[in-house]
PDB file of C-alpha atoms and ligand atoms in Angstrom:
ATOM      1  CA  MET N   1      -4.856   3.968  15.823  1.00  0.00           C
ATOM      2  CA  ILE N   2      -6.195   3.369  12.254  1.00  0.00           C
ATOM      3  CA  LEU N   3      -4.685  -0.067  11.538  1.00  0.00           C
ATOM      4  CA  GLY N   4      -5.544  -2.756   8.960  1.00  0.00           C
ATOM      5  CA  CYS N   5      -4.002  -4.922   6.371  1.00  0.00           C
ATOM      6  CA  HIS N   6      -4.078  -6.216   2.786  1.00  0.00           C
ATOM      7  CA  VAL N   7      -7.133  -8.216   2.208  1.00  0.00           C
ATOM      8  CA  SER N   8      -8.434  -9.958  -0.944  1.00  0.00           C
ATOM      9  CA  PHE N   9     -11.282  -8.811  -3.193  1.00  0.00           C
ATOM     10  CA  GLY N  10     -13.061 -12.122  -3.031  1.00  0.00           C
ATOM     11  CA  ASN N  11     -16.379 -13.392  -4.537  1.00  0.00           C
ATOM     12  CA  GLU N  12     -18.409 -10.664  -2.817  1.00  0.00           C
ATOM     13  CA  GLN N  13     -15.882  -8.035  -3.737  1.00  0.00           C
ATOM     14  CA  LEU N  14     -15.729  -5.100  -1.179  1.00  0.00           C
ATOM     15  CA  LEU N  15     -18.051  -7.035   1.210  1.00  0.00           C
ATOM     16  CA  SER N  16     -15.465  -9.984   1.198  1.00  0.00           C
ATOM     17  CA  CYS N  17     -12.640  -7.439   2.058  1.00  0.00           C
ATOM     18  CA  CYS N  18     -14.655  -6.009   4.872  1.00  0.00           C
ATOM     19  CA  LYS N  19     -15.488  -9.426   6.453  1.00  0.00           C
ATOM     20  CA  GLU N  20     -11.901 -10.489   6.217  1.00  0.00           C
ATOM     21  CA  ALA N  21     -10.546  -7.198   7.850  1.00  0.00           C
ATOM     22  CA  ILE N  22     -13.144  -7.607  10.663  1.00  0.00           C
ATOM     23  CA  SER N  23     -11.860 -11.223  11.320  1.00  0.00           C
ATOM     24  CA  TYR N  24      -8.487  -9.725  11.993  1.00  0.00           C
ATOM     25  CA  GLY N  25      -9.715  -6.936  14.377  1.00  0.00           C
ATOM     26  CA  ALA N  26      -8.619  -4.376  11.816  1.00  0.00           C
ATOM     27  CA  ASN N  27     -10.437  -1.028  11.478  1.00  0.00           C
ATOM     28  CA  THR N  28      -9.354  -0.428   7.914  1.00  0.00           C
ATOM     29  CA  PHE N  29      -7.964  -2.366   4.985  1.00  0.00           C
ATOM     30  CA  MET N  30      -6.290  -2.355   1.494  1.00  0.00           C
ATOM     31  CA  PHE N  31      -7.279  -4.366  -1.564  1.00  0.00           C
ATOM     32  CA  TYR N  32      -6.492  -4.838  -5.176  1.00  0.00           C
ATOM     33  CA  THR N  33      -9.656  -4.987  -7.384  1.00  0.00           C
ATOM     34  CA  GLY N  34      -8.357  -8.359  -8.844  1.00  0.00           C
ATOM     35  CA  ALA N  35      -5.053 -10.184  -8.913  1.00  0.00           C
ATOM     36  CA  PRO N  36      -2.052  -7.665  -8.306  1.00  0.00           C
ATOM     37  CA  GLN N  37      -0.148  -9.220 -11.182  1.00  0.00           C
ATOM     38  CA  ASN N  38      -2.703  -8.973 -13.852  1.00  0.00           C
ATOM     39  CA  THR N  39      -5.083  -6.369 -15.213  1.00  0.00           C
ATOM     40  CA  ILE N  40      -8.234  -8.613 -15.472  1.00  0.00           C
ATOM     41  CA  ARG N  41     -11.021  -6.998 -13.730  1.00  0.00           C
ATOM     42  CA  LYS N  42     -14.720  -7.848 -12.950  1.00  0.00           C
ATOM     43  CA  ASP N  43     -17.515  -5.145 -12.990  1.00  0.00           C
ATOM     44  CA  ILE N  44     -18.318  -3.862  -9.599  1.00  0.00           C
ATOM     45  CA  ASN N  45     -21.426  -5.208  -8.043  1.00  0.00           C
ATOM     46  CA  ILE N  46     -23.120  -2.405  -6.301  1.00  0.00           C
ATOM     47  CA  ASN N  47     -25.098  -4.566  -4.006  1.00  0.00           C
ATOM     48  CA  TYR N  48     -22.024  -5.719  -2.455  1.00  0.00           C
ATOM     49  CA  VAL N  49     -20.918  -2.211  -2.104  1.00  0.00           C
ATOM     50  CA  GLU N  50     -24.080  -1.256  -0.113  1.00  0.00           C
ATOM     51  CA  GLU N  51     -23.867  -4.226   2.084  1.00  0.00           C
ATOM     52  CA  ALA N  52     -20.021  -3.632   2.822  1.00  0.00           C
ATOM     53  CA  LYS N  53     -20.880  -0.007   3.721  1.00  0.00           C
ATOM     54  CA  LYS N  54     -23.470  -1.230   6.249  1.00  0.00           C
ATOM     55  CA  LEU N  55     -20.890  -3.747   7.686  1.00  0.00           C
ATOM     56  CA  MET N  56     -18.316  -0.943   7.980  1.00  0.00           C
ATOM     57  CA  LEU N  57     -20.712   1.386   9.801  1.00  0.00           C
ATOM     58  CA  GLU N  58     -21.548  -1.472  12.338  1.00  0.00           C
ATOM     59  CA  ASN N  59     -17.850  -2.257  12.831  1.00  0.00           C
ATOM     60  CA  ASN N  60     -16.371   1.330  13.091  1.00  0.00           C
ATOM     61  CA  ILE N  61     -14.419   1.130   9.786  1.00  0.00           C
ATOM     62  CA  ASP N  62     -14.527   4.505   8.178  1.00  0.00           C
ATOM     63  CA  ILE N  63     -14.493   4.022   4.319  1.00  0.00           C
ATOM     64  CA  ASN N  64     -12.328   7.155   4.045  1.00  0.00           C
ATOM     65  CA  ASN N  65      -9.495   5.199   5.511  1.00  0.00           C
ATOM     66  CA  VAL N  66      -9.875   2.335   3.138  1.00  0.00           C
ATOM     67  CA  ILE N  67      -7.199   1.958   0.429  1.00  0.00           C
ATOM     68  CA  CYS N  68      -7.091   0.352  -3.076  1.00  0.00           C
ATOM     69  CA  HIS N  69      -3.737  -0.527  -4.662  1.00  0.00           C
ATOM     70  CA  ALA N  70      -3.237  -0.526  -8.418  1.00  0.00           C
ATOM     71  CA  PRO N  71      -1.739  -3.681  -9.938  1.00  0.00           C
ATOM     72  CA  TYR N  72       2.003  -3.494  -9.905  1.00  0.00           C
ATOM     73  CA  ILE N  73       2.460  -4.600 -13.569  1.00  0.00           C
ATOM     74  CA  VAL N  74       1.340  -1.184 -14.919  1.00  0.00           C
ATOM     75  CA  ASN N  75       4.350   0.935 -15.721  1.00  0.00           C
ATOM     76  CA  LEU N  76       3.976   4.601 -16.222  1.00  0.00           C
ATOM     77  CA  ALA N  77       7.649   5.278 -16.395  1.00  0.00           C
ATOM     78  CA  ASN N  78       8.471   3.282 -19.500  1.00  0.00           C
ATOM     79  CA  LYS N  79       7.352   4.719 -22.794  1.00  0.00           C
ATOM     80  CA  SER N  80       9.197   2.500 -25.121  1.00  0.00           C
ATOM     81  CA  ASP N  81       6.040   0.450 -26.171  1.00  0.00           C
ATOM     82  CA  ASP N  82       3.468   2.979 -26.881  1.00  0.00           C
ATOM     83  CA  GLU N  83       0.691   0.504 -26.777  1.00  0.00           C
ATOM     84  CA  LYS N  84       1.656  -0.851 -23.323  1.00  0.00           C
ATOM     85  CA  TRP N  85       2.167   2.755 -21.925  1.00  0.00           C
ATOM     86  CA  ASN N  86      -1.437   3.865 -23.245  1.00  0.00           C
ATOM     87  CA  PHE N  87      -2.899   0.695 -21.845  1.00  0.00           C
ATOM     88  CA  SER N  88      -1.375   1.425 -18.403  1.00  0.00           C
ATOM     89  CA  ILE N  89      -2.737   4.869 -18.544  1.00  0.00           C
ATOM     90  CA  SER N  90      -6.353   3.845 -19.496  1.00  0.00           C
ATOM     91  CA  PHE N  91      -6.311   0.918 -17.056  1.00  0.00           C
ATOM     92  CA  ILE N  92      -5.392   3.292 -14.165  1.00  0.00           C
ATOM     93  CA  LYS N  93      -8.078   5.758 -15.267  1.00  0.00           C
ATOM     94  CA  LYS N  94     -10.725   2.995 -15.155  1.00  0.00           C
ATOM     95  CA  GLU N  95      -9.330   1.689 -11.914  1.00  0.00           C
ATOM     96  CA  LEU N  96      -9.819   5.207 -10.442  1.00  0.00           C
ATOM     97  CA  GLU N  97     -13.496   5.301 -11.820  1.00  0.00           C
ATOM     98  CA  ARG N  98     -14.083   1.866 -10.294  1.00  0.00           C
ATOM     99  CA  CYS N  99     -12.838   3.476  -6.945  1.00  0.00           C
ATOM    100  CA  ASP N 100     -15.396   6.170  -7.253  1.00  0.00           C
ATOM    101  CA  VAL N 101     -18.120   3.632  -7.742  1.00  0.00           C
ATOM    102  CA  LEU N 102     -16.880   1.793  -4.517  1.00  0.00           C
ATOM    103  CA  GLY N 103     -16.608   4.999  -2.514  1.00  0.00           C
ATOM    104  CA  ILE N 104     -12.771   4.674  -2.084  1.00  0.00           C
ATOM    105  CA  LYS N 105     -10.846   7.896  -1.729  1.00  0.00           C
ATOM    106  CA  TYR N 106      -7.271   6.717  -2.357  1.00  0.00           C
ATOM    107  CA  MET N 107      -5.444   4.444  -4.709  1.00  0.00           C
ATOM    108  CA  VAL N 108      -1.736   3.490  -4.077  1.00  0.00           C
ATOM    109  CA  LEU N 109       0.470   3.381  -7.204  1.00  0.00           C
ATOM    110  CA  HIS N 110       3.982   2.195  -7.722  1.00  0.00           C
ATOM    111  CA  PRO N 111       5.534   5.164  -9.639  1.00  0.00           C
ATOM    112  CA  GLY N 112       7.103   2.813 -12.287  1.00  0.00           C
ATOM    113  CA  SER N 113      10.500   1.491 -13.574  1.00  0.00           C
ATOM    114  CA  ALA N 114      12.378   3.516 -16.099  1.00  0.00           C
ATOM    115  CA  VAL N 115      13.807   0.273 -17.633  1.00  0.00           C
ATOM    116  CA  ASN N 116      16.011   1.675 -20.635  1.00  0.00           C
ATOM    117  CA  TYR N 117      15.237   5.285 -20.005  1.00  0.00           C
ATOM    118  CA  THR N 118      17.353   7.367 -17.660  1.00  0.00           C
ATOM    119  CA  LYS N 119      15.839   8.126 -14.116  1.00  0.00           C
ATOM    120  CA  GLU N 120      15.043  11.626 -15.275  1.00  0.00           C
ATOM    121  CA  GLU N 121      13.183  10.482 -18.387  1.00  0.00           C
ATOM    122  CA  GLY N 122      11.437   7.937 -16.401  1.00  0.00           C
ATOM    123  CA  LEU N 123      10.262  10.436 -14.027  1.00  0.00           C
ATOM    124  CA  ASN N 124       9.019  12.820 -16.834  1.00  0.00           C
ATOM    125  CA  ASN N 125       7.100   9.922 -18.421  1.00  0.00           C
ATOM    126  CA  ILE N 126       5.317   9.255 -15.128  1.00  0.00           C
ATOM    127  CA  ILE N 127       4.391  13.031 -14.764  1.00  0.00           C
ATOM    128  CA  GLU N 128       3.180  13.160 -18.403  1.00  0.00           C
ATOM    129  CA  ALA N 129       1.077  10.104 -17.733  1.00  0.00           C
ATOM    130  CA  LEU N 130      -0.316  11.325 -14.370  1.00  0.00           C
ATOM    131  CA  ASN N 131      -1.307  14.667 -15.803  1.00  0.00           C
ATOM    132  CA  PHE N 132      -3.192  12.817 -18.442  1.00  0.00           C
ATOM    133  CA  ILE N 133      -4.791  10.392 -15.885  1.00  0.00           C
ATOM    134  CA  LEU N 134      -5.742  13.215 -13.397  1.00  0.00           C
ATOM    135  CA  SER N 135      -7.291  15.542 -15.911  1.00  0.00           C
ATOM    136  CA  ASP N 136     -10.898  14.145 -15.717  1.00  0.00           C
ATOM    137  CA  ASN N 137     -13.429  14.811 -12.967  1.00  0.00           C
ATOM    138  CA  VAL N 138     -12.975  11.525 -11.029  1.00  0.00           C
ATOM    139  CA  LYS N 139     -12.589  11.944  -7.338  1.00  0.00           C
ATOM    140  CA  CYS N 140     -10.192   9.068  -6.203  1.00  0.00           C
ATOM    141  CA  MET N 141      -6.601  10.364  -5.400  1.00  0.00           C
ATOM    142  CA  ILE N 142      -3.416   8.616  -6.453  1.00  0.00           C
ATOM    143  CA  LEU N 143      -0.953   7.966  -3.646  1.00  0.00           C
ATOM    144  CA  LEU N 144       2.705   7.419  -4.985  1.00  0.00           C
ATOM    145  CA  GLU N 145       4.356   4.766  -3.000  1.00  0.00           C
ATOM    146  CA  THR N 146       7.904   5.282  -1.801  1.00  0.00           C
ATOM    147  CA  MET N 147       9.991   2.408  -3.449  1.00  0.00           C
ATOM    148  CA  ALA N 148      12.936   0.312  -2.346  1.00  0.00           C
ATOM    149  CA  GLY N 149      15.000   1.241  -5.530  1.00  0.00           C
ATOM    150  CA  LYS N 150      15.069  -2.312  -6.951  1.00  0.00           C
ATOM    151  CA  GLY N 151      16.484  -2.224 -10.495  1.00  0.00           C
ATOM    152  CA  SER N 152      15.440   0.927 -12.249  1.00  0.00           C
ATOM    153  CA  GLU N 153      12.436   1.798  -9.938  1.00  0.00           C
ATOM    154  CA  CYS N 154      11.468   5.375  -9.742  1.00  0.00           C
ATOM    155  CA  GLY N 155      10.319   7.019  -6.454  1.00  0.00           C
ATOM    156  CA  SER N 156      12.896   5.477  -4.178  1.00  0.00           C
ATOM    157  CA  SER N 157      14.163   8.909  -2.796  1.00  0.00           C
ATOM    158  CA  LEU N 158      12.512  11.983  -1.407  1.00  0.00           C
ATOM    159  CA  GLU N 159      13.818  14.072  -4.277  1.00  0.00           C
ATOM    160  CA  GLU N 160      12.214  11.865  -6.930  1.00  0.00           C
ATOM    161  CA  ILE N 161       8.855  11.784  -5.104  1.00  0.00           C
ATOM    162  CA  LYS N 162       9.008  15.497  -4.701  1.00  0.00           C
ATOM    163  CA  TYR N 163       9.967  16.088  -8.384  1.00  0.00           C
ATOM    164  CA  ILE N 164       6.849  14.087  -9.490  1.00  0.00           C
ATOM    165  CA  ILE N 165       4.519  15.669  -7.057  1.00  0.00           C
ATOM    166  CA  LYS N 166       5.650  19.287  -7.810  1.00  0.00           C
ATOM    167  CA  ASN N 167       5.168  18.610 -11.440  1.00  0.00           C
ATOM    168  CA  VAL N 168       1.693  17.138 -11.338  1.00  0.00           C
ATOM    169  CA  GLU N 169      -0.935  19.805 -12.338  1.00  0.00           C
ATOM    170  CA  ASN N 170      -3.909  18.461 -10.390  1.00  0.00           C
ATOM    171  CA  GLN N 171      -2.429  18.931  -6.837  1.00  0.00           C
ATOM    172  CA  ASP N 172      -5.886  17.901  -5.281  1.00  0.00           C
ATOM    173  CA  ARG N 173      -5.565  14.302  -6.448  1.00  0.00           C
ATOM    174  CA  ILE N 174      -1.925  13.410  -5.676  1.00  0.00           C
ATOM    175  CA  GLY N 175      -0.473  12.203  -2.491  1.00  0.00           C
ATOM    176  CA  VAL N 176       2.120   9.718  -0.891  1.00  0.00           C
ATOM    177  CA  CYS N 177       2.018   6.352   0.658  1.00  0.00           C
ATOM    178  CA  ILE N 178       5.225   5.607   2.645  1.00  0.00           C
ATOM    179  CA  ASP N 179       6.296   1.965   3.012  1.00  0.00           C
ATOM    180  CA  THR N 180       8.512   1.242   5.986  1.00  0.00           C
ATOM    181  CA  CYS N 181      10.199  -1.844   4.240  1.00  0.00           C
ATOM    182  CA  HIS N 182      10.862   0.179   1.091  1.00  0.00           C
ATOM    183  CA  LEU N 183      12.070   3.159   3.132  1.00  0.00           C
ATOM    184  CA  ASN N 184      14.516   0.917   4.991  1.00  0.00           C
ATOM    185  CA  ASP N 185      15.718  -0.838   1.744  1.00  0.00           C
ATOM    186  CA  SER N 186      16.114   2.625  -0.031  1.00  0.00           C
ATOM    187  CA  GLY N 187      18.499   3.812   2.751  1.00  0.00           C
ATOM    188  CA  VAL N 188      16.345   5.644   5.296  1.00  0.00           C
ATOM    189  CA  ASN N 189      17.229   4.926   8.958  1.00  0.00           C
ATOM    190  CA  LEU N 190      13.816   4.407  10.444  1.00  0.00           C
ATOM    191  CA  LYS N 191      15.465   4.460  14.019  1.00  0.00           C
ATOM    192  CA  GLU N 192      15.607   8.247  13.301  1.00  0.00           C
ATOM    193  CA  PHE N 193      12.036   8.482  11.917  1.00  0.00           C
ATOM    194  CA  ASP N 194      11.464  12.019  13.259  1.00  0.00           C
ATOM    195  CA  ALA N 195      14.416  13.234  11.158  1.00  0.00           C
ATOM    196  CA  TYR N 196      12.882  11.563   8.143  1.00  0.00           C
ATOM    197  CA  LEU N 197       9.371  13.095   8.892  1.00  0.00           C
ATOM    198  CA  ASP N 198      10.907  16.493   9.151  1.00  0.00           C
ATOM    199  CA  LEU N 199      12.792  16.180   5.917  1.00  0.00           C
ATOM    200  CA  PHE N 200       9.662  14.988   4.359  1.00  0.00           C
ATOM    201  CA  ASP N 201       7.715  17.895   5.728  1.00  0.00           C
ATOM    202  CA  LYS N 202      10.212  20.545   4.499  1.00  0.00           C
ATOM    203  CA  ASN N 203      10.452  18.920   0.937  1.00  0.00           C
ATOM    204  CA  ILE N 204       6.845  17.845   0.236  1.00  0.00           C
ATOM    205  CA  GLY N 205       4.711  18.534   3.274  1.00  0.00           C
ATOM    206  CA  ILE N 206       3.718  16.076   5.768  1.00  0.00           C
ATOM    207  CA  ASP N 207       0.029  16.408   4.959  1.00  0.00           C
ATOM    208  CA  ASN N 208       0.764  14.661   1.709  1.00  0.00           C
ATOM    209  CA  ILE N 209       1.169  11.417   3.536  1.00  0.00           C
ATOM    210  CA  LYS N 210      -2.173   9.818   3.251  1.00  0.00           C
ATOM    211  CA  CYS N 211      -1.128   6.109   3.987  1.00  0.00           C
ATOM    212  CA  VAL N 212       1.652   4.208   5.604  1.00  0.00           C
ATOM    213  CA  HIS N 213       2.620   0.580   4.644  1.00  0.00           C
ATOM    214  CA  VAL N 214       3.769  -1.049   7.776  1.00  0.00           C
ATOM    215  CA  ASN N 215       6.168  -3.841   6.976  1.00  0.00           C
ATOM    216  CA  ASP N 216       9.417  -5.278   8.574  1.00  0.00           C
ATOM    217  CA  SER N 217      12.224  -5.901   6.097  1.00  0.00           C
ATOM    218  CA  LYS N 218      14.152  -9.156   5.376  1.00  0.00           C
ATOM    219  CA  ASN N 219      17.151  -7.129   4.249  1.00  0.00           C
ATOM    220  CA  ASP N 220      19.551  -4.437   5.682  1.00  0.00           C
ATOM    221  CA  ILE N 221      19.254  -0.759   5.217  1.00  0.00           C
ATOM    222  CA  LEU N 222      20.156   0.382   1.653  1.00  0.00           C
ATOM    223  CA  SER N 223      19.910  -3.171   0.227  1.00  0.00           C
ATOM    224  CA  HIS N 224      17.470  -2.069  -2.450  1.00  0.00           C
ATOM    225  CA  LYS N 225      15.759  -5.544  -2.292  1.00  0.00           C
ATOM    226  CA  ASP N 226      12.009  -5.100  -1.226  1.00  0.00           C
ATOM    227  CA  ARG N 227      11.293  -8.160   0.629  1.00  0.00           C
ATOM    228  CA  HIS N 228       8.719  -7.881   3.446  1.00  0.00           C
ATOM    229  CA  ALA N 229       9.221  -9.644   6.842  1.00  0.00           C
ATOM    230  CA  ASN N 230       6.656 -10.138   9.564  1.00  0.00           C
ATOM    231  CA  ILE N 231       6.396  -7.526  12.318  1.00  0.00           C
ATOM    232  CA  GLY N 232       9.435  -7.692  14.603  1.00  0.00           C
ATOM    233  CA  TYR N 233      11.033 -10.470  12.609  1.00  0.00           C
ATOM    234  CA  GLY N 234      13.128  -8.340  10.233  1.00  0.00           C
ATOM    235  CA  THR N 235      15.902  -5.607  10.348  1.00  0.00           C
ATOM    236  CA  ILE N 236      13.607  -2.726  11.315  1.00  0.00           C
ATOM    237  CA  GLY N 237      12.316  -4.427  14.507  1.00  0.00           C
ATOM    238  CA  PHE N 238       9.031  -4.071  16.517  1.00  0.00           C
ATOM    239  CA  ASP N 239       9.913  -0.985  18.687  1.00  0.00           C
ATOM    240  CA  THR N 240      10.678   1.073  15.625  1.00  0.00           C
ATOM    241  CA  LEU N 241       7.645  -0.091  13.725  1.00  0.00           C
ATOM    242  CA  ASN N 242       5.413   0.491  16.929  1.00  0.00           C
ATOM    243  CA  TYR N 243       6.795   4.035  17.166  1.00  0.00           C
ATOM    244  CA  ILE N 244       5.893   4.804  13.587  1.00  0.00           C
ATOM    245  CA  VAL N 245       2.364   3.262  13.937  1.00  0.00           C
ATOM    246  CA  LYS N 246       1.708   5.341  17.111  1.00  0.00           C
ATOM    247  CA  HIS N 247       3.313   8.590  15.796  1.00  0.00           C
ATOM    248  CA  GLU N 248       1.214  11.617  16.821  1.00  0.00           C
ATOM    249  CA  LYS N 249       1.861  13.467  13.498  1.00  0.00           C
ATOM    250  CA  LEU N 250       0.406  10.438  11.573  1.00  0.00           C
ATOM    251  CA  LYS N 251      -2.429   9.589  13.877  1.00  0.00           C
ATOM    252  CA  ASP N 252      -5.085  10.195  11.235  1.00  0.00           C
ATOM    253  CA  VAL N 253      -3.289   8.275   8.542  1.00  0.00           C
ATOM    254  CA  PRO N 254      -4.373   4.703   7.802  1.00  0.00           C
ATOM    255  CA  LYS N 255      -1.593   2.033   8.430  1.00  0.00           C
ATOM    256  CA  ILE N 256      -1.683  -1.071   6.337  1.00  0.00           C
ATOM    257  CA  LEU N 257       0.301  -4.388   6.833  1.00  0.00           C
ATOM    258  CA  GLU N 258       1.596  -6.069   3.853  1.00  0.00           C
ATOM    259  CA  THR N 259       3.570  -8.779   5.672  1.00  0.00           C
ATOM    260  CA  PRO N 260       3.977 -12.354   4.345  1.00  0.00           C
ATOM    261  CA  TYR N 261       1.637 -15.317   5.062  1.00  0.00           C
ATOM    262  CA  THR N 262       3.319 -17.900   7.129  1.00  0.00           C
ATOM    263  CA  GLY N 263       3.311 -21.762   7.558  1.00  0.00           C
ATOM    264  CA  GLU N 264       5.600 -24.704   7.953  1.00  0.00           C
ATOM    265  CA  ASN N 265       6.275 -24.832   4.195  1.00  0.00           C
ATOM    266  CA  VAL N 266       6.422 -21.554   2.371  1.00  0.00           C
ATOM    267  CA  GLU N 267       6.220 -23.402  -0.981  1.00  0.00           C
ATOM    268  CA  ASP N 268       2.903 -24.980   0.017  1.00  0.00           C
ATOM    269  CA  LYS N 269       0.474 -22.126  -0.609  1.00  0.00           C
ATOM    270  CA  ASN N 270      -2.585 -24.035   0.677  1.00  0.00           C
ATOM    271  CA  ARG N 271      -0.889 -24.224   4.099  1.00  0.00           C
ATOM    272  CA  LEU N 272       0.070 -20.623   4.558  1.00  0.00           C
ATOM    273  CA  TYR N 273      -1.944 -18.495   7.063  1.00  0.00           C
ATOM    274  CA  PRO N 274      -2.407 -14.711   7.359  1.00  0.00           C
ATOM    275  CA  PRO N 275      -0.385 -13.169  10.223  1.00  0.00           C
ATOM    276  CA  TYR N 276      -2.462 -10.032  10.414  1.00  0.00           C
ATOM    277  CA  LYS N 277      -4.724 -10.780  13.419  1.00  0.00           C
ATOM    278  CA  PHE N 278      -1.641 -11.496  15.510  1.00  0.00           C
ATOM    279  CA  GLU N 279       0.439  -8.593  14.254  1.00  0.00           C
ATOM    280  CA  ILE N 280      -2.507  -6.254  14.866  1.00  0.00           C
ATOM    281  CA  GLU N 281      -2.674  -7.587  18.398  1.00  0.00           C
ATOM    282  CA  MET N 282       1.105  -6.805  18.862  1.00  0.00           C
ATOM    283  CA  PHE N 283       0.437  -3.105  18.153  1.00  0.00           C
ATOM    284  CA  LYS N 284      -2.735  -3.006  20.189  1.00  0.00           C
ATOM    285  CA  ASN N 285      -0.916  -4.598  23.231  1.00  0.00           C
ATOM    286  CA  ASN N 286       2.296  -2.548  22.593  1.00  0.00           C
ATOM    287  CA  ASN N 287       4.070  -5.902  22.895  1.00  0.00           C
ATOM    288  CA  PHE N 288       6.268  -7.895  20.615  1.00  0.00           C
ATOM    289  CA  ASN N 289       4.974 -11.606  20.319  1.00  0.00           C
ATOM    290  CA  SER N 290       8.080 -13.863  20.251  1.00  0.00           C
ATOM    291  CA  ASN N 291       5.659 -16.799  19.566  1.00  0.00           C
ATOM    292  CA  LEU N 292       4.004 -15.217  16.533  1.00  0.00           C
ATOM    293  CA  PHE N 293       4.402 -18.198  14.190  1.00  0.00           C
ATOM    294  CA  GLU N 294       3.241 -20.811  16.591  1.00  0.00           C
ATOM    295  CA  ASP N 295       0.188 -18.705  17.518  1.00  0.00           C
ATOM    296  CA  ILE N 296      -0.845 -18.284  13.881  1.00  0.00           C
ATOM    297  CA  LYS N 297      -0.493 -22.068  13.251  1.00  0.00           C
ATOM    298  CA  THR N 298      -2.467 -23.119  16.227  1.00  0.00           C
ATOM    299  CA  TYR N 299      -5.282 -20.651  15.344  1.00  0.00           C
ATOM    300  CA  TYR N 300      -5.742 -21.581  11.666  1.00  0.00           C
ATOM    301  CA  LYS N 301      -5.021 -25.276  11.860  1.00  0.00           C
TER     302      LYS N 301
HETATM  303 FE1   FE M   1       2.833  -1.368  -3.078  1.00  0.00          FE
HETATM  304 FE1   FE M   2       3.841  -1.190   0.004  1.00  0.00          FE
HETATM  305 ZN1   ZN M   3       7.148  -3.963  -1.146  1.00  0.00          ZN
END
């Protein structure tokens, strides 16, 4: 089982990520190279990269399973502001170059929101941008994330993801990241996950799935909301998520938790604690923890 979670790119960059992942008992992780909601980025310090690689080796973390996530404010689907669209393109190009320096193979990207464009135009804008982005000789692949379909989000159906993938010229550098919360919210019944995988395989090819985001959902199927819940505390439920995490056909694919921090007061950010150590344990033990929130509080207090 290749299982980890979202960690922060702290003062020691990739080394901070690595230390945090190990503290949760994870054997992989995902990070943003800065704040997810902005595009301010520091230069990569190669000393931290070397130290991180050493620490990964000692802790059985294969860097090939480590994932980067592009900030979610870049939008390749909306071309109405030329300057913004070009900025998104050049930012993603630079982010992929940073991944090469870090030795990271995959970067997850939200396809984008069409805003005032039609869905079809939005999808074509994304394809145009991707063909430009993937034309250089950088190695890092882009993984398109399956979206919940909030507002004008593109990539919330198999058809849309397929349309983008099929029209990208550089097939070697494009793949998919499926997100369980987003799939649920977009209308996929995860209780019949095998049927979804079959459909995915027929349309896009199962080998294109390079990452799975494992999240429960606060909302019902087809809600188009995108609000993540802790494992077993949402509408998807532990058994279904456990089935997906352990799925034989996805056994070599890294699974990443992006569930919310918890605490007595969700407004008080200083008193919120990461759930990952305990959620990873649930999957390791094959057992739902009905005392999750208390366990987290006791551990971090
Ligand atoms: Fe995402
Ligand atoms: Fe996600
Ligand atoms: Zn989400």
